[in-house]
Amino acid sequence: MPLFSVYAPDYTDAEAIQRRLAVREAHLAAAAANKGMKVGGAMLSPNEALDKPDAEKKMIGSFMIIECDSYADAKKMIESDVYWTGNVWDKENTVIRPFVTPKPL
């Protein structure tokens, strides 16, 4: 079954983080139950967020590897996510691309 990479940055308005946190538990539960979700997680800012113990770790988007029958199914999966419907992910800048890897996931 084909794999797809998904780059889904969050909107950057002042209320974006509140929208993310309001639906985060629902998003995580749905992702855990989704067999097509192979790898996923939050992107952080600043780039040094994990290098320095005291650095602020701000969630700024999501990155995923998903498995679907087709691009249309991958798009449907992303657009049905509560982060999409709840206006967390920036709809104009979300990118879904076919992904291949020499290592099995």
N, C-alpha and C. Protein backbone atom coordinates (compact mmCIF):
# COMPACT_ATOMS: atom_id res chain seq x y z
N MET A 1 0.86 -1.18 0.00
CA MET A 1 0.00 0.00 0.00
C MET A 1 0.90 1.24 0.00
N PRO A 2 0.55 2.25 -0.76
CA PRO A 2 1.39 3.45 -0.85
C PRO A 2 1.49 4.23 0.46
N LEU A 3 2.64 4.87 0.62
CA LEU A 3 2.88 5.76 1.76
C LEU A 3 2.85 7.21 1.28
N PHE A 4 2.49 8.11 2.20
CA PHE A 4 2.47 9.54 1.91
C PHE A 4 3.07 10.29 3.09
N SER A 5 3.88 11.30 2.77
CA SER A 5 4.37 12.20 3.82
C SER A 5 3.41 13.38 3.90
N VAL A 6 3.20 13.86 5.10
CA VAL A 6 2.30 14.99 5.31
C VAL A 6 3.02 16.02 6.16
N TYR A 7 3.14 17.22 5.61
CA TYR A 7 3.69 18.37 6.32
C TYR A 7 2.50 19.30 6.55
N ALA A 8 2.12 19.49 7.80
CA ALA A 8 0.93 20.27 8.14
C ALA A 8 1.29 21.34 9.17
N PRO A 9 1.74 22.51 8.69
CA PRO A 9 2.05 23.57 9.65
C PRO A 9 0.77 24.13 10.26
N ASP A 10 0.88 24.60 11.48
CA ASP A 10 -0.27 25.24 12.13
C ASP A 10 -0.44 26.66 11.59
N TYR A 11 -1.65 27.17 11.70
CA TYR A 11 -1.85 28.59 11.47
C TYR A 11 -1.00 29.34 12.50
N THR A 12 -0.68 30.59 12.22
CA THR A 12 0.22 31.34 13.08
C THR A 12 -0.47 32.49 13.84
N ASP A 13 -1.78 32.56 13.78
CA ASP A 13 -2.49 33.61 14.50
C ASP A 13 -2.39 33.35 16.01
N ALA A 14 -2.71 34.36 16.79
CA ALA A 14 -2.56 34.30 18.25
C ALA A 14 -3.40 33.20 18.90
N GLU A 15 -4.51 32.81 18.29
CA GLU A 15 -5.39 31.80 18.88
C GLU A 15 -5.09 30.38 18.42
N ALA A 16 -4.12 30.21 17.53
CA ALA A 16 -3.85 28.89 16.94
C ALA A 16 -3.51 27.84 17.99
N ILE A 17 -2.66 28.19 18.95
CA ILE A 17 -2.26 27.20 19.96
C ILE A 17 -3.44 26.81 20.84
N GLN A 18 -4.35 27.74 21.12
CA GLN A 18 -5.53 27.40 21.92
C GLN A 18 -6.44 26.44 21.14
N ARG A 19 -6.57 26.65 19.83
CA ARG A 19 -7.38 25.72 19.02
C ARG A 19 -6.74 24.33 19.02
N ARG A 20 -5.42 24.28 18.91
CA ARG A 20 -4.70 23.00 18.92
C ARG A 20 -4.94 22.27 20.24
N LEU A 21 -4.73 22.97 21.34
CA LEU A 21 -4.85 22.34 22.65
C LEU A 21 -6.29 21.91 22.94
N ALA A 22 -7.26 22.65 22.43
CA ALA A 22 -8.67 22.33 22.68
C ALA A 22 -9.08 20.99 22.06
N VAL A 23 -8.44 20.60 20.96
CA VAL A 23 -8.83 19.35 20.28
C VAL A 23 -7.71 18.30 20.28
N ARG A 24 -6.64 18.59 21.00
CA ARG A 24 -5.46 17.71 20.98
C ARG A 24 -5.77 16.29 21.42
N GLU A 25 -6.50 16.11 22.51
CA GLU A 25 -6.79 14.76 22.99
C GLU A 25 -7.60 13.97 21.97
N ALA A 26 -8.56 14.61 21.33
CA ALA A 26 -9.35 13.94 20.29
C ALA A 26 -8.46 13.58 19.09
N HIS A 27 -7.57 14.48 18.72
CA HIS A 27 -6.64 14.21 17.62
C HIS A 27 -5.74 13.02 17.94
N LEU A 28 -5.16 13.01 19.13
CA LEU A 28 -4.26 11.92 19.52
C LEU A 28 -4.98 10.58 19.59
N ALA A 29 -6.20 10.57 20.11
CA ALA A 29 -6.98 9.33 20.19
C ALA A 29 -7.29 8.79 18.80
N ALA A 30 -7.70 9.67 17.90
CA ALA A 30 -8.01 9.25 16.53
C ALA A 30 -6.77 8.75 15.82
N ALA A 31 -5.65 9.42 16.01
CA ALA A 31 -4.39 8.99 15.37
C ALA A 31 -3.96 7.62 15.89
N ALA A 32 -4.10 7.40 17.19
CA ALA A 32 -3.71 6.11 17.78
C ALA A 32 -4.57 4.97 17.24
N ALA A 33 -5.83 5.26 16.94
CA ALA A 33 -6.75 4.23 16.45
C ALA A 33 -6.65 4.02 14.94
N ASN A 34 -5.98 4.91 14.24
CA ASN A 34 -5.91 4.87 12.77
C ASN A 34 -4.76 3.97 12.33
N LYS A 35 -5.08 2.83 11.73
CA LYS A 35 -4.06 1.88 11.29
C LYS A 35 -3.20 2.44 10.15
N GLY A 36 -3.71 3.44 9.44
CA GLY A 36 -2.95 4.06 8.36
C GLY A 36 -1.90 5.05 8.84
N MET A 37 -1.97 5.43 10.10
CA MET A 37 -1.00 6.37 10.66
C MET A 37 0.24 5.58 11.06
N LYS A 38 1.32 5.73 10.30
CA LYS A 38 2.53 4.96 10.56
C LYS A 38 3.48 5.69 11.50
N VAL A 39 3.68 6.99 11.28
CA VAL A 39 4.54 7.82 12.11
C VAL A 39 3.91 9.20 12.13
N GLY A 40 3.90 9.83 13.28
CA GLY A 40 3.37 11.18 13.34
C GLY A 40 3.78 11.87 14.61
N GLY A 41 3.81 13.18 14.55
CA GLY A 41 4.14 13.95 15.73
C GLY A 41 4.14 15.43 15.46
N ALA A 42 4.36 16.18 16.53
CA ALA A 42 4.37 17.64 16.44
C ALA A 42 5.74 18.14 16.02
N MET A 43 5.75 19.17 15.19
CA MET A 43 6.97 19.91 14.88
C MET A 43 7.10 21.00 15.94
N LEU A 44 8.33 21.26 16.35
CA LEU A 44 8.58 22.22 17.43
C LEU A 44 9.41 23.41 16.95
N SER A 45 9.24 24.50 17.66
CA SER A 45 10.05 25.68 17.48
C SER A 45 10.54 26.09 18.86
N PRO A 46 11.72 26.64 18.95
CA PRO A 46 12.71 26.90 17.90
C PRO A 46 13.41 25.61 17.49
N ASN A 47 14.26 25.73 16.48
CA ASN A 47 14.97 24.55 16.00
C ASN A 47 15.80 23.89 17.09
N GLU A 48 16.23 24.65 18.08
CA GLU A 48 17.05 24.12 19.18
C GLU A 48 16.21 23.63 20.35
N ALA A 49 14.92 23.48 20.17
CA ALA A 49 14.01 23.14 21.27
C ALA A 49 14.45 21.88 22.03
N LEU A 50 15.02 20.93 21.34
CA LEU A 50 15.43 19.69 22.01
C LEU A 50 16.90 19.72 22.45
N ASP A 51 17.66 20.71 21.99
CA ASP A 51 19.07 20.81 22.34
C ASP A 51 19.30 21.43 23.72
N LYS A 52 18.37 22.28 24.12
CA LYS A 52 18.54 23.02 25.37
C LYS A 52 17.40 22.67 26.32
N PRO A 53 17.70 22.14 27.50
CA PRO A 53 16.65 21.70 28.42
C PRO A 53 15.64 22.78 28.78
N ASP A 54 16.08 24.05 28.84
CA ASP A 54 15.18 25.12 29.26
C ASP A 54 14.54 25.86 28.09
N ALA A 55 14.81 25.44 26.86
CA ALA A 55 14.25 26.13 25.70
C ALA A 55 12.74 25.93 25.65
N GLU A 56 12.04 26.97 25.23
CA GLU A 56 10.60 26.87 25.02
C GLU A 56 10.36 25.85 23.91
N LYS A 57 9.37 25.00 24.11
CA LYS A 57 9.03 23.99 23.12
C LYS A 57 7.62 24.28 22.62
N LYS A 58 7.53 25.06 21.58
CA LYS A 58 6.25 25.49 21.03
C LYS A 58 5.87 24.58 19.86
N MET A 59 4.66 23.98 19.90
CA MET A 59 4.18 23.17 18.79
C MET A 59 3.76 24.11 17.66
N ILE A 60 4.29 23.84 16.45
CA ILE A 60 4.01 24.72 15.31
C ILE A 60 3.43 23.98 14.11
N GLY A 61 3.15 22.70 14.26
CA GLY A 61 2.60 21.93 13.15
C GLY A 61 2.79 20.45 13.39
N SER A 62 2.50 19.67 12.36
CA SER A 62 2.59 18.22 12.45
C SER A 62 3.30 17.66 11.23
N PHE A 63 3.95 16.52 11.42
CA PHE A 63 4.54 15.76 10.32
C PHE A 63 4.12 14.31 10.49
N MET A 64 3.71 13.69 9.40
CA MET A 64 3.23 12.30 9.46
C MET A 64 3.69 11.51 8.25
N ILE A 65 3.77 10.22 8.43
CA ILE A 65 3.85 9.26 7.32
C ILE A 65 2.59 8.42 7.46
N ILE A 66 1.77 8.43 6.41
CA ILE A 66 0.51 7.68 6.44
C ILE A 66 0.48 6.69 5.29
N GLU A 67 -0.31 5.65 5.47
CA GLU A 67 -0.46 4.61 4.47
C GLU A 67 -1.92 4.61 4.01
N CYS A 68 -2.11 4.78 2.71
CA CYS A 68 -3.47 4.82 2.13
C CYS A 68 -3.44 4.18 0.76
N ASP A 69 -4.61 3.83 0.26
CA ASP A 69 -4.71 3.22 -1.07
C ASP A 69 -4.37 4.19 -2.20
N SER A 70 -4.62 5.49 -1.96
CA SER A 70 -4.43 6.47 -3.02
C SER A 70 -4.22 7.86 -2.43
N TYR A 71 -3.79 8.78 -3.29
CA TYR A 71 -3.65 10.17 -2.85
C TYR A 71 -4.99 10.71 -2.38
N ALA A 72 -6.06 10.38 -3.08
CA ALA A 72 -7.40 10.85 -2.68
C ALA A 72 -7.74 10.37 -1.27
N ASP A 73 -7.40 9.13 -0.95
CA ASP A 73 -7.66 8.61 0.40
C ASP A 73 -6.77 9.31 1.44
N ALA A 74 -5.53 9.61 1.08
CA ALA A 74 -4.64 10.32 2.00
C ALA A 74 -5.19 11.72 2.28
N LYS A 75 -5.64 12.38 1.24
CA LYS A 75 -6.22 13.72 1.40
C LYS A 75 -7.47 13.67 2.27
N LYS A 76 -8.30 12.66 2.04
CA LYS A 76 -9.52 12.50 2.84
C LYS A 76 -9.17 12.26 4.31
N MET A 77 -8.13 11.45 4.57
CA MET A 77 -7.72 11.18 5.95
C MET A 77 -7.31 12.48 6.64
N ILE A 78 -6.49 13.27 5.98
CA ILE A 78 -6.02 14.52 6.58
C ILE A 78 -7.17 15.49 6.76
N GLU A 79 -8.03 15.63 5.77
CA GLU A 79 -9.12 16.59 5.84
C GLU A 79 -10.23 16.19 6.81
N SER A 80 -10.22 14.95 7.28
CA SER A 80 -11.20 14.53 8.28
C SER A 80 -10.64 14.65 9.70
N ASP A 81 -9.35 14.95 9.82
CA ASP A 81 -8.72 15.09 11.14
C ASP A 81 -9.25 16.33 11.84
N VAL A 82 -9.40 16.26 13.15
CA VAL A 82 -9.92 17.38 13.93
C VAL A 82 -8.98 18.59 13.88
N TYR A 83 -7.70 18.38 13.64
CA TYR A 83 -6.81 19.53 13.47
C TYR A 83 -7.13 20.29 12.19
N TRP A 84 -7.59 19.57 11.16
CA TRP A 84 -8.00 20.21 9.91
C TRP A 84 -9.35 20.90 10.10
N THR A 85 -10.33 20.14 10.58
CA THR A 85 -11.69 20.70 10.72
C THR A 85 -11.75 21.77 11.81
N GLY A 86 -10.84 21.72 12.77
CA GLY A 86 -10.80 22.70 13.85
C GLY A 86 -9.90 23.89 13.56
N ASN A 87 -9.46 24.02 12.31
CA ASN A 87 -8.63 25.15 11.88
C ASN A 87 -7.33 25.31 12.67
N VAL A 88 -6.70 24.16 12.93
CA VAL A 88 -5.37 24.16 13.53
C VAL A 88 -4.33 24.16 12.42
N TRP A 89 -4.45 23.18 11.49
CA TRP A 89 -3.51 23.09 10.38
C TRP A 89 -3.83 24.14 9.33
N ASP A 90 -2.79 24.76 8.81
CA ASP A 90 -2.91 25.76 7.76
C ASP A 90 -3.27 25.06 6.45
N LYS A 91 -4.50 25.22 6.03
CA LYS A 91 -5.02 24.50 4.86
C LYS A 91 -4.31 24.88 3.55
N GLU A 92 -3.83 26.11 3.46
CA GLU A 92 -3.14 26.55 2.24
C GLU A 92 -1.71 26.02 2.16
N ASN A 93 -1.12 25.66 3.29
CA ASN A 93 0.28 25.26 3.30
C ASN A 93 0.52 23.81 3.68
N THR A 94 -0.53 23.04 3.89
CA THR A 94 -0.38 21.61 4.15
C THR A 94 0.02 20.92 2.86
N VAL A 95 1.00 20.03 2.95
CA VAL A 95 1.53 19.34 1.77
C VAL A 95 1.46 17.84 2.00
N ILE A 96 0.86 17.15 1.04
CA ILE A 96 0.78 15.67 1.04
C ILE A 96 1.52 15.19 -0.20
N ARG A 97 2.52 14.33 -0.01
CA ARG A 97 3.31 13.85 -1.14
C ARG A 97 3.52 12.34 -1.02
N PRO A 98 3.58 11.64 -2.16
CA PRO A 98 3.95 10.22 -2.12
C PRO A 98 5.33 10.08 -1.48
N PHE A 99 5.50 9.00 -0.75
CA PHE A 99 6.73 8.78 0.02
C PHE A 99 7.18 7.35 -0.18
N VAL A 100 8.48 7.16 -0.44
CA VAL A 100 9.03 5.82 -0.53
C VAL A 100 10.21 5.72 0.43
N THR A 101 10.41 4.55 0.97
CA THR A 101 11.52 4.32 1.90
C THR A 101 12.09 2.93 1.66
N PRO A 102 13.41 2.79 1.79
CA PRO A 102 14.00 1.47 1.64
C PRO A 102 13.81 0.60 2.88
N LYS A 103 13.38 1.23 4.00
CA LYS A 103 13.18 0.50 5.24
C LYS A 103 11.68 0.32 5.49
N PRO A 104 11.25 -0.86 5.85
CA PRO A 104 9.82 -1.03 6.17
C PRO A 104 9.46 -0.26 7.43
N LEU A 105 8.25 0.26 7.41
CA LEU A 105 7.75 0.98 8.61
C LEU A 105 7.00 0.02 9.51
